[in-house]
Amino acid sequence: MNIVRFAGRALRREFRHGELRTLAAALVLAVAALTAVATLGQRVERAIVASAAELIGGDLGVSARREIPADYAAEATRLGLRSNRSAEFPSVVFAAGKSQLAQVNATDVNYPLRGVLQVRGGDGAERDVTAPASGEAYADGLLLSALGLKPGDALELAGKPLVVKGEILRQPDGGQMFSLAPRLVVALADAQGSGLLAVGSRARHKLMLAGDATALATYQAWAKPRLTDGAQLVTVAEAQQNLRSAFERGESFLRLAALLSALLSGIAVALAAQRYARRKIDEVALLRALGLGKHRVLATLSLTILLLGLPACFIGAGLGLALQQAVLSYAGNLLPTAAPPPSLWPALAAMVVGLAVLVGFALPPLARLRDVPPMRVFQRAIAMRPRRFDLLYLLPPLVAFGLIASQSGSATIASAIGGSLAGVAVATLAMGLLLIWLLRRVGRRLPGALRFGLANLARRRSLSLIQATALALSFTALLLLAVVGPGLLAAWRADLPPQTPNHFLLNLQPEQRDRVEQQLNALGAKNMNLLPLAVGKLVAINGKAPRAEDYDDRRAAGWINGETRLSWSATLPESNALKAGAWFDGKATEPQISVERMWVDMLRLKLGDTMTFTVGERTIEARISSIREADWTSFRVNFFVLLDPASAAALPHSFIASYWLPAERAAELRAISREFPNLSMIDINAILDRVRDIIDQVTSAVMAVLGFSLIAGLLVLIAALNVSAEERRFETAMLRTLGARRGQLLSTVLGEFALLGLIAGVIAAVGAISAGLSLGRGVFRIAWTPPFGAFALGVVAAVALVTLAGWLGTRSIARTSPLLVLRKE
Amino acid sequence: MSPSAEVILSASDVSKAVLGPDGKLQILDRVSLSVPTGDSLAIVGASGSGKTTFLGLLAGLDNPDSGEIVLDGNPLNRLDEEARAALRRRRVGFVFQSFHLLPALTAEENVMLPLELEDSGGDARAAAQKALAAVGLDKRLHHYPSQLSGGEQQRVAIARAFVHGPRLLFADEPTGNLDARTGRAVTDLLFDLNQASGTTLVLVTHDLTLAQRCRHVVRLDGGRRVEEAA
């Protein structure tokens, strides 16, 4: 027998049966979700790799808090390298009575060395340009929109008027993910002339280089030992790693969402295959009687499912590719450069996983059919020989574990995720059982349709619980993202005490302090918190130079190799709590230092240890006399390291301040900015708004993939309906025979699925609220009150969705003729 | 075609027991018979006498606990399941009480099934059409079982049983689900085709009228053979 032809014909004839269509749909969904996420991840990775040099605006660079000495550029020229000088700093930009914090990139004419600076001019034409000339600027769309400007209009930076020559469409060195403020590109000479780059400014100076690899290597070897005062080399590899780390977080959420879709699809596949196998029992008995061997039976059935699965995988891959393109179109601005075209390898890998899901979840019920005795053709009562244990029963959990491992990247993480999912599923099952039990207790008081519906749910309890669990998992994930996440963020912001500082002021010079304080007070500034700021470098702990590789925490490298911001205060600053030791009493004979707990833990410090810092020309060795814990969410100025005032007062320093200003007076900061152009004024609310916008974009992408898991949950519902279809059909025929009206039957169906939706919705709401309370009070320590209205709406949506899906899935059953009863007799 | 002296089917001291809720239940107890090629045999008995079980053993669908069954020269207890399946494919046809047509296949496709299983070459579709024409259903080729009456379904089943030219045909209560008139028509068809093809017919029935149309009758009672009539 040609089993391929036989299987193909069988599939063609049987595709009209619901369970095969459900199985195919579940597979399409699983492969689509996995393809979308894998392809997206690969394109983002490739964008990061492909834009390597663009990420940093060159092949190599030197970065420092002060102007790069001239000999660095001279050496670059000597080696034949091209160079570009720039300085980046935040500053407020003013125009037409409005103000907006911007991330300013002041650069010389050699920009960009790598990548493209593309702008759209006033004529609407897009062109690639180099750095703006003096008196001109390029601004990105966000800045133009915030200030109500268009190309050709003027804005003011540190008192200097600049004409906007174009809107930035594309710029090297970072996408919007890494810019918490809109971008502005100006001529370096303009920034230098405005005083924004004076000594003590917050600007980050860079000398970027491009050229021959050998020359670059020579330059790197020359520059490395000469770096001082917090200067560091900027390399492509480091920038790539930083970007990867940022995107990995978002990608992991996407992978979890795809994983949930794939697992729920697997459950739908298993239910559909079970129904298909049950329907095939008599046919298999006949085929065995007619002479088909048991192994060929299994081969034929497996081939039928495979012939169904292959095109389903292809369709799923196509759908997934379309979805990832849609996600990139929505959130692509977060990437540093345009993502390269997709490769087909992730789609192929997803298809292989899809086939594994098909085999893993569909094979066990089909394999049971090889035990159908041929004698069943004569005696229908003969059941299949029961198998106590079959290795095939291990296939679904093995495939599920493999799926989790493939998405999480390690067996350890897979075990943790698998355990958590299993725990959630068990908890959901338990809650479902409890809810069904509760409903049955009050069932007698329910109106007729709901009472019958509840009886249906209870009668098919296992199926009902599987449906409720699958749906509840999807709804919970969606509620967490759509309601809990934004709610926690909003609650955190609302939880801030009134007049919490909403502005920061940087680079305030000692001689400017009194005048600026006076002007801010005149504007109604409250809650001002002003502290000195000295920039130094940690050079020794207990007399030994610290090495980054000696510490587990990756942040230690940054603090050891980079600059340290020090301050001092006679009194313990607000928003700080003393954890050990004593505050400075002015009687110490040697320098003392107070260290924040994060540094203590990171660098493994203790009371009595010494730390040595260089600040400018001076070196200070101080003994740790106290350990503090700072409230970093207070928006007050905080420091990891505070010196005793007596030791520190002579250090070169500026001031940093935070204060609260009424929103309506913010535009008047312009006058202070004009008078003191070196000041950096930062509006915290604008930054928080930007953070919220970025989170919203990433959340939307994750929710798009979670939409698949919701559809997968509905497929589980439909697959379970298929399992009970025969029974429902007979029940319907019997009820119609006994005189039930169509309206009554419809009410029963609607009642059953409304209750199922209610159970799933309530479980999801309880789960999401529990998670929100746990996160809010346990992790973020904010008083988050669940928005019960939103959750109630979620439950109503669950009821509506499940009722609709259930009604659509049973519509054909409702049309069953009472004659079916007679025919069965 | 008249039967020959060659024995195509024999059973020697065949016994079969099953495990019931009250312990071991003897379904068949040392039953023996032999059927010459081309002959017709009816196995009769009351419900629970073991006749359907015996039919299944004779067709190689199950193994006896003891005794031997030889089908067309092949001792069934020495063949594994694959070999028995191959034997059924090539040499045996079935007609069932409940017709057992595959609901997803048309009449034509149901009749093609035995030929497709063997896949010995040839035009299965043409053979199926010829077989259906022989049972008077050439106008119903593309109808599904649900669109056919009981009698028509059984005629399709008969066409399927004969399409591949089996040496033996086993029929289990072929008229059990049919009214008397339809049953007579189906019976006539079964015996006419059997006569024309020279197939050996073994059928189980509690219908004595049907049994009397066979050359031999074996009666079972309580799992034992009671009498034989010619």
Coordinates of C-alpha atoms in Angstrom, one line a residue, chain A residues 53-446:
Chain A
A53 CA 31.0 51.6 13.9
E54 CA 27.9 53.7 13.6
L55 CA 27.1 53.0 17.2
I56 CA 30.0 55.0 18.4
G57 CA 30.4 57.3 15.4
G58 CA 33.8 55.9 14.5
D59 CA 36.1 52.9 14.7
L60 CA 37.7 53.9 18.1
G61 CA 37.6 56.9 20.4
V62 CA 38.6 58.6 23.5
S63 CA 36.0 59.9 25.9
A64 CA 36.5 62.2 29.0
R65 CA 34.8 64.7 31.2
R66 CA 37.1 67.4 30.0
E67 CA 38.5 68.5 26.7
I68 CA 40.8 65.8 25.1
P69 CA 44.4 67.1 25.1
A70 CA 45.7 68.2 21.7
D71 CA 48.4 65.5 21.5
Y72 CA 45.7 62.8 21.2
A73 CA 44.5 64.4 17.9
A74 CA 48.1 65.0 16.8
E75 CA 49.0 61.4 17.2
A76 CA 45.9 60.4 15.3
T77 CA 46.9 62.6 12.4
R78 CA 50.4 61.2 12.5
L79 CA 49.1 57.7 12.1
G80 CA 46.9 58.8 9.2
L81 CA 43.6 58.5 11.1
R82 CA 40.7 60.8 10.5
S83 CA 39.3 62.4 13.6
N84 CA 36.2 64.2 14.9
R85 CA 35.9 66.2 18.1
S86 CA 32.6 66.5 19.8
A87 CA 31.0 67.1 23.2
E88 CA 27.6 65.8 24.4
F89 CA 25.6 67.3 27.2
P90 CA 22.1 67.8 28.3
S91 CA 20.7 71.4 28.2
V92 CA 17.5 73.2 28.0
V93 CA 16.5 74.6 24.6
F94 CA 14.1 77.6 24.4
A95 CA 11.8 78.7 21.6
A96 CA 8.6 80.8 21.4
G97 CA 8.0 80.8 25.1
K98 CA 8.5 77.1 25.5
S99 CA 11.4 75.1 26.9
Q100 CA 12.6 71.5 26.3
L101 CA 15.5 69.5 27.7
A102 CA 17.6 68.3 24.8
Q103 CA 20.6 66.0 24.4
V104 CA 23.0 68.3 22.6
N105 CA 25.8 66.9 20.4
A106 CA 28.3 69.7 19.6
T107 CA 30.6 68.6 16.9
D108 CA 33.3 69.8 14.5
V109 CA 33.1 69.6 10.7
N110 CA 34.4 66.1 10.5
Y111 CA 31.1 64.6 11.6
P112 CA 30.0 61.9 11.1
L113 CA 33.1 59.8 10.6
R114 CA 31.0 56.6 10.2
G115 CA 27.3 56.3 9.5
V116 CA 25.0 58.9 8.1
L117 CA 23.5 62.1 9.4
Q118 CA 20.3 62.4 7.4
V119 CA 18.0 65.4 7.7
R120 CA 14.8 66.7 6.1
G121 CA 15.0 70.3 5.2
G122 CA 12.4 72.9 5.0
D123 CA 11.7 72.0 1.4
G124 CA 10.8 68.4 2.5
A125 CA 13.8 66.9 0.8
E126 CA 15.9 64.3 2.6
R127 CA 19.6 64.6 2.4
D128 CA 22.8 63.4 4.0
V129 CA 24.7 66.2 5.7
T130 CA 27.8 66.8 7.8
A131 CA 27.9 68.9 11.0
P132 CA 25.9 72.2 11.0
A133 CA 27.7 75.4 10.4
S134 CA 28.0 78.0 13.2
G135 CA 24.7 79.5 14.0
E136 CA 22.8 76.5 12.7
A137 CA 21.4 73.3 14.2
Y138 CA 19.7 70.1 13.4
A139 CA 16.9 68.9 15.7
D140 CA 15.0 65.7 15.8
G141 CA 11.2 65.4 15.4
L142 CA 10.5 65.2 19.1
L143 CA 12.3 68.4 19.8
L144 CA 10.6 70.3 16.9
S145 CA 7.3 69.0 18.0
A146 CA 7.8 69.9 21.7
L147 CA 8.8 73.5 20.8
G148 CA 6.4 73.9 17.9
L149 CA 9.1 74.5 15.4
K150 CA 9.9 73.6 11.8
P151 CA 13.0 73.8 9.7
G152 CA 13.9 77.4 9.2
D153 CA 12.7 78.5 12.6
A154 CA 15.0 79.7 15.4
L155 CA 15.7 78.3 18.8
E156 CA 17.9 79.4 21.7
L157 CA 20.7 77.4 23.4
A158 CA 22.4 79.0 26.3
G159 CA 21.4 82.4 25.1
K160 CA 22.7 81.8 21.6
P161 CA 20.2 81.9 18.8
L162 CA 20.5 79.0 16.3
V163 CA 18.5 78.4 13.1
V164 CA 17.1 74.9 12.6
K165 CA 18.3 73.8 9.2
G166 CA 16.7 70.4 9.2
E167 CA 14.9 67.7 11.1
I168 CA 17.2 64.7 12.0
L169 CA 15.9 61.5 10.4
R170 CA 19.0 59.4 11.1
Q171 CA 22.0 59.9 13.2
P172 CA 25.0 57.7 14.1
D173 CA 25.7 56.9 17.8
G174 CA 22.4 55.7 19.2
G175 CA 18.7 55.4 18.5
Q176 CA 15.9 56.8 20.6
M177 CA 16.3 54.0 23.1
F178 CA 19.4 55.6 24.5
S179 CA 18.4 59.2 24.4
L180 CA 16.1 60.2 27.2
A181 CA 15.8 63.6 25.7
P182 CA 15.3 64.8 22.1
R183 CA 18.4 65.4 20.1
L184 CA 20.1 68.5 18.9
V185 CA 23.2 68.7 16.8
V186 CA 25.2 72.0 16.8
A187 CA 28.6 73.3 15.8
L188 CA 31.3 72.7 18.4
A189 CA 32.4 76.3 18.1
D190 CA 28.9 77.5 19.1
A191 CA 28.9 75.4 22.3
Q192 CA 32.5 76.5 23.2
G193 CA 31.5 80.1 22.7
S194 CA 28.4 79.8 24.9
G195 CA 30.3 78.7 28.0
L196 CA 28.5 75.4 28.1
L197 CA 31.8 73.6 27.8
A198 CA 33.7 75.5 30.5
V199 CA 35.6 73.8 33.2
G200 CA 33.3 71.8 35.5
S201 CA 30.6 71.3 32.8
R202 CA 28.7 68.0 32.6
A203 CA 29.7 67.6 29.0
R204 CA 31.2 64.3 27.8
H205 CA 34.1 65.1 25.4
K206 CA 35.0 62.7 22.6
L207 CA 37.7 62.3 20.1
M208 CA 36.5 59.7 17.6
L209 CA 38.8 58.1 15.0
A210 CA 38.4 56.2 11.8
G211 CA 40.9 54.6 9.5
D212 CA 43.2 51.6 8.9
A213 CA 42.9 48.8 11.4
T214 CA 46.7 48.6 12.0
A215 CA 46.9 52.3 12.7
L216 CA 43.9 52.0 15.1
A217 CA 45.6 49.3 17.0
T218 CA 48.8 51.3 17.2
Y219 CA 46.8 54.3 18.4
Q220 CA 45.0 52.2 21.0
A221 CA 48.3 50.9 22.4
W222 CA 49.7 54.5 22.5
A223 CA 46.6 56.0 24.2
K224 CA 45.8 53.4 26.8
P225 CA 48.7 54.1 29.2
R226 CA 48.2 57.9 28.8
L227 CA 44.5 57.9 29.9
T228 CA 44.0 59.9 33.1
D229 CA 41.3 61.7 35.1
G230 CA 38.5 59.3 34.1
A231 CA 39.3 59.3 30.4
Q232 CA 38.5 56.0 28.7
L233 CA 38.7 54.4 25.3
V234 CA 35.5 53.9 23.4
T235 CA 35.4 50.7 21.5
V236 CA 32.9 49.1 19.2
A237 CA 32.8 45.9 21.1
E238 CA 31.9 47.6 24.4
A239 CA 29.2 49.6 22.7
Q240 CA 27.8 46.5 21.2
Q241 CA 27.8 44.7 24.5
N242 CA 26.0 47.6 26.2
L243 CA 23.3 47.7 23.5
R244 CA 22.9 44.0 23.6
S245 CA 22.3 44.0 27.3
A246 CA 19.6 46.7 26.9
F247 CA 17.8 44.8 24.2
E248 CA 18.2 41.4 25.8
R249 CA 15.8 42.4 28.6
G250 CA 13.0 43.3 26.1
E251 CA 13.8 40.2 24.0
S252 CA 13.4 37.9 27.0
F253 CA 9.9 39.2 27.6
L254 CA 9.1 38.5 23.9
R255 CA 10.5 35.0 24.2
L256 CA 8.4 34.3 27.2
A257 CA 5.3 35.5 25.4
A258 CA 6.1 33.3 22.4
L259 CA 6.8 30.4 24.7
L260 CA 3.3 30.7 26.4
S261 CA 1.7 30.7 22.9
A262 CA 3.6 27.6 21.9
L263 CA 2.8 25.7 25.1
L264 CA -0.9 26.5 24.9
S265 CA -0.9 25.6 21.2
G266 CA 0.7 22.2 22.3
I267 CA -2.2 21.6 24.6
A268 CA -4.7 22.4 21.8
V269 CA -2.8 20.0 19.5
A270 CA -3.0 17.3 22.2
L271 CA -6.7 17.8 22.7
A272 CA -7.4 17.8 18.9
A273 CA -5.2 14.7 18.4
Q274 CA -7.1 13.0 21.2
R275 CA -10.4 13.7 19.6
Y276 CA -9.1 12.6 16.2
A277 CA -7.7 9.4 17.6
R278 CA -11.0 8.6 19.4
R279 CA -12.9 9.1 16.1
K280 CA -10.5 6.7 14.3
I281 CA -10.9 3.8 16.7
D282 CA -13.5 1.9 14.6
E283 CA -11.8 2.8 11.4
V284 CA -8.5 1.4 12.6
A285 CA -10.2 -1.8 13.8
L286 CA -11.7 -2.1 10.3
L287 CA -8.4 -1.4 8.6
R288 CA -6.7 -4.0 10.8
A289 CA -9.4 -6.5 10.0
L290 CA -8.9 -5.8 6.3
G291 CA -5.3 -6.5 6.6
L292 CA -3.3 -3.4 7.6
G293 CA -0.6 -4.2 10.1
K294 CA -0.4 -2.3 13.3
H295 CA 2.8 -0.5 12.6
R296 CA 1.5 0.6 9.2
V297 CA -1.6 1.9 11.0
L298 CA 0.5 4.2 13.1
A299 CA 2.7 5.1 10.1
T300 CA -0.4 6.1 8.1
L301 CA -1.9 8.1 10.9
S302 CA 1.4 9.9 11.7
L303 CA 1.8 10.7 8.0
T304 CA -1.7 12.1 7.8
I305 CA -0.9 14.5 10.7
L306 CA 2.5 15.3 9.2
L307 CA 1.0 16.2 5.9
L308 CA -1.3 18.5 7.8
G309 CA 1.5 19.9 9.9
L310 CA 4.0 20.8 7.2
P311 CA 1.8 23.4 5.3
A312 CA 0.6 24.7 8.7
C313 CA 4.2 25.3 9.7
F314 CA 4.8 27.2 6.4
I315 CA 1.8 29.3 6.9
G316 CA 2.8 30.0 10.5
A317 CA 6.3 31.0 9.4
G318 CA 4.8 33.5 6.9
L319 CA 2.5 35.0 9.4
G320 CA 5.4 35.3 11.9
L321 CA 7.5 37.1 9.4
A322 CA 4.7 39.5 8.7
L323 CA 4.2 40.1 12.4
Q324 CA 7.8 40.9 13.2
Q325 CA 7.8 43.4 10.4
A326 CA 4.8 45.1 11.9
V327 CA 6.5 45.2 15.3
L328 CA 9.6 46.7 13.8
S329 CA 7.6 49.3 11.9
Y330 CA 6.0 50.3 15.2
A331 CA 9.1 50.2 17.5
G332 CA 11.9 50.4 15.0
N333 CA 12.8 53.9 16.0
L334 CA 14.3 52.5 19.2
L335 CA 17.1 50.8 17.2
P336 CA 20.3 52.7 16.5
T337 CA 20.0 52.0 12.8
A338 CA 17.5 50.4 10.4
A339 CA 17.3 46.7 10.9
P340 CA 18.7 44.6 8.0
P341 CA 16.3 42.4 6.0
P342 CA 15.2 39.2 7.8
S343 CA 17.0 35.9 7.2
L344 CA 14.9 32.8 6.9
W345 CA 16.9 30.7 9.3
P346 CA 14.8 31.7 12.4
A347 CA 11.7 30.8 10.5
L348 CA 13.1 27.4 9.5
A349 CA 14.1 26.8 13.1
A350 CA 10.6 27.8 14.3
M351 CA 9.1 25.3 11.8
V352 CA 11.3 22.5 13.2
V353 CA 10.1 23.4 16.7
G354 CA 6.5 23.4 15.4
L355 CA 7.0 19.9 14.0
A356 CA 8.5 18.9 17.3
V357 CA 5.4 20.3 19.1
L358 CA 3.2 18.4 16.6
V359 CA 5.0 15.1 17.1
G360 CA 5.4 15.5 20.8
F361 CA 1.8 16.4 21.6
A362 CA -0.1 14.5 18.9
L363 CA 1.8 11.3 18.7
P364 CA 0.9 9.8 22.1
P365 CA -2.9 9.7 21.5
L366 CA -2.3 8.4 18.0
A367 CA 0.1 5.8 19.1
R368 CA -2.6 4.3 21.3
L369 CA -4.5 3.3 18.2
R370 CA -2.0 0.6 17.5
D371 CA -3.6 -1.3 20.4
V372 CA -7.0 -1.3 18.8
P373 CA -7.9 -5.0 18.4
P374 CA -9.2 -6.1 15.0
M375 CA -11.9 -8.1 16.8
R376 CA -13.5 -4.8 17.6
V377 CA -15.1 -5.0 14.1
F378 CA -17.3 -7.8 15.4
Q379 CA -17.6 -6.8 19.1
R380 CA -17.6 -3.0 19.6
A381 CA -17.5 -3.5 23.3
I382 CA -13.9 -4.7 23.0
A383 CA -11.8 -1.9 24.3
M384 CA -8.2 -1.2 23.6
R385 CA -5.7 -3.1 25.7
P386 CA -4.8 -0.8 28.6
R387 CA -1.1 0.1 28.8
R388 CA 0.2 0.8 32.2
F389 CA 3.1 2.8 31.0
D390 CA 4.3 3.9 27.6
L391 CA 7.4 5.8 27.0
L392 CA 5.4 7.9 24.6
Y393 CA 3.6 9.5 27.5
L394 CA 6.8 11.2 28.4
L395 CA 6.9 12.9 25.0
P396 CA 4.7 15.9 25.8
P397 CA 6.5 17.0 29.0
L398 CA 9.9 16.3 27.3
V399 CA 8.9 18.4 24.3
A400 CA 7.5 21.1 26.6
F401 CA 10.8 21.2 28.5
G402 CA 12.8 21.3 25.3
L403 CA 10.6 24.2 24.1
I404 CA 11.2 26.1 27.3
A405 CA 14.9 25.4 27.2
S406 CA 15.2 26.6 23.5
Q407 CA 13.5 29.9 24.4
S408 CA 15.3 30.5 27.7
G409 CA 18.8 29.5 26.5
S410 CA 19.8 27.3 29.5
A411 CA 18.6 24.1 31.2
T412 CA 18.7 25.8 34.6
I413 CA 16.6 28.7 33.5
A414 CA 14.3 26.3 31.7
S415 CA 13.8 24.3 34.9
A416 CA 13.0 27.5 36.8
I417 CA 10.5 28.7 34.1
G418 CA 9.0 25.2 33.7
G419 CA 8.6 24.9 37.4
S420 CA 7.0 28.4 37.7
L421 CA 4.6 27.7 34.8
A422 CA 3.7 24.3 36.3
G423 CA 3.1 26.0 39.6
V424 CA 0.9 28.7 38.1
A425 CA -1.0 26.0 36.1
V426 CA -1.6 24.0 39.3
A427 CA -2.7 27.1 41.2
T428 CA -5.0 28.0 38.4
L429 CA -6.5 24.5 38.3
A430 CA -7.0 24.6 42.1
M431 CA -8.7 28.0 41.8
G432 CA -10.9 26.7 39.0
L433 CA -12.0 23.7 41.0
L434 CA -12.8 26.0 43.9
L435 CA -14.8 28.3 41.7
I436 CA -16.8 25.5 40.1
W437 CA -17.5 24.1 43.6
L438 CA -18.6 27.6 44.8
L439 CA -20.8 28.1 41.8
R440 CA -22.4 24.7 42.3
R441 CA -23.2 25.7 45.9
V442 CA -25.1 28.8 44.7
G443 CA -26.2 27.0 41.5
R444 CA -29.7 26.4 42.5
R445 CA -30.4 30.1 42.7
L446 CA -29.1 30.8 39.3

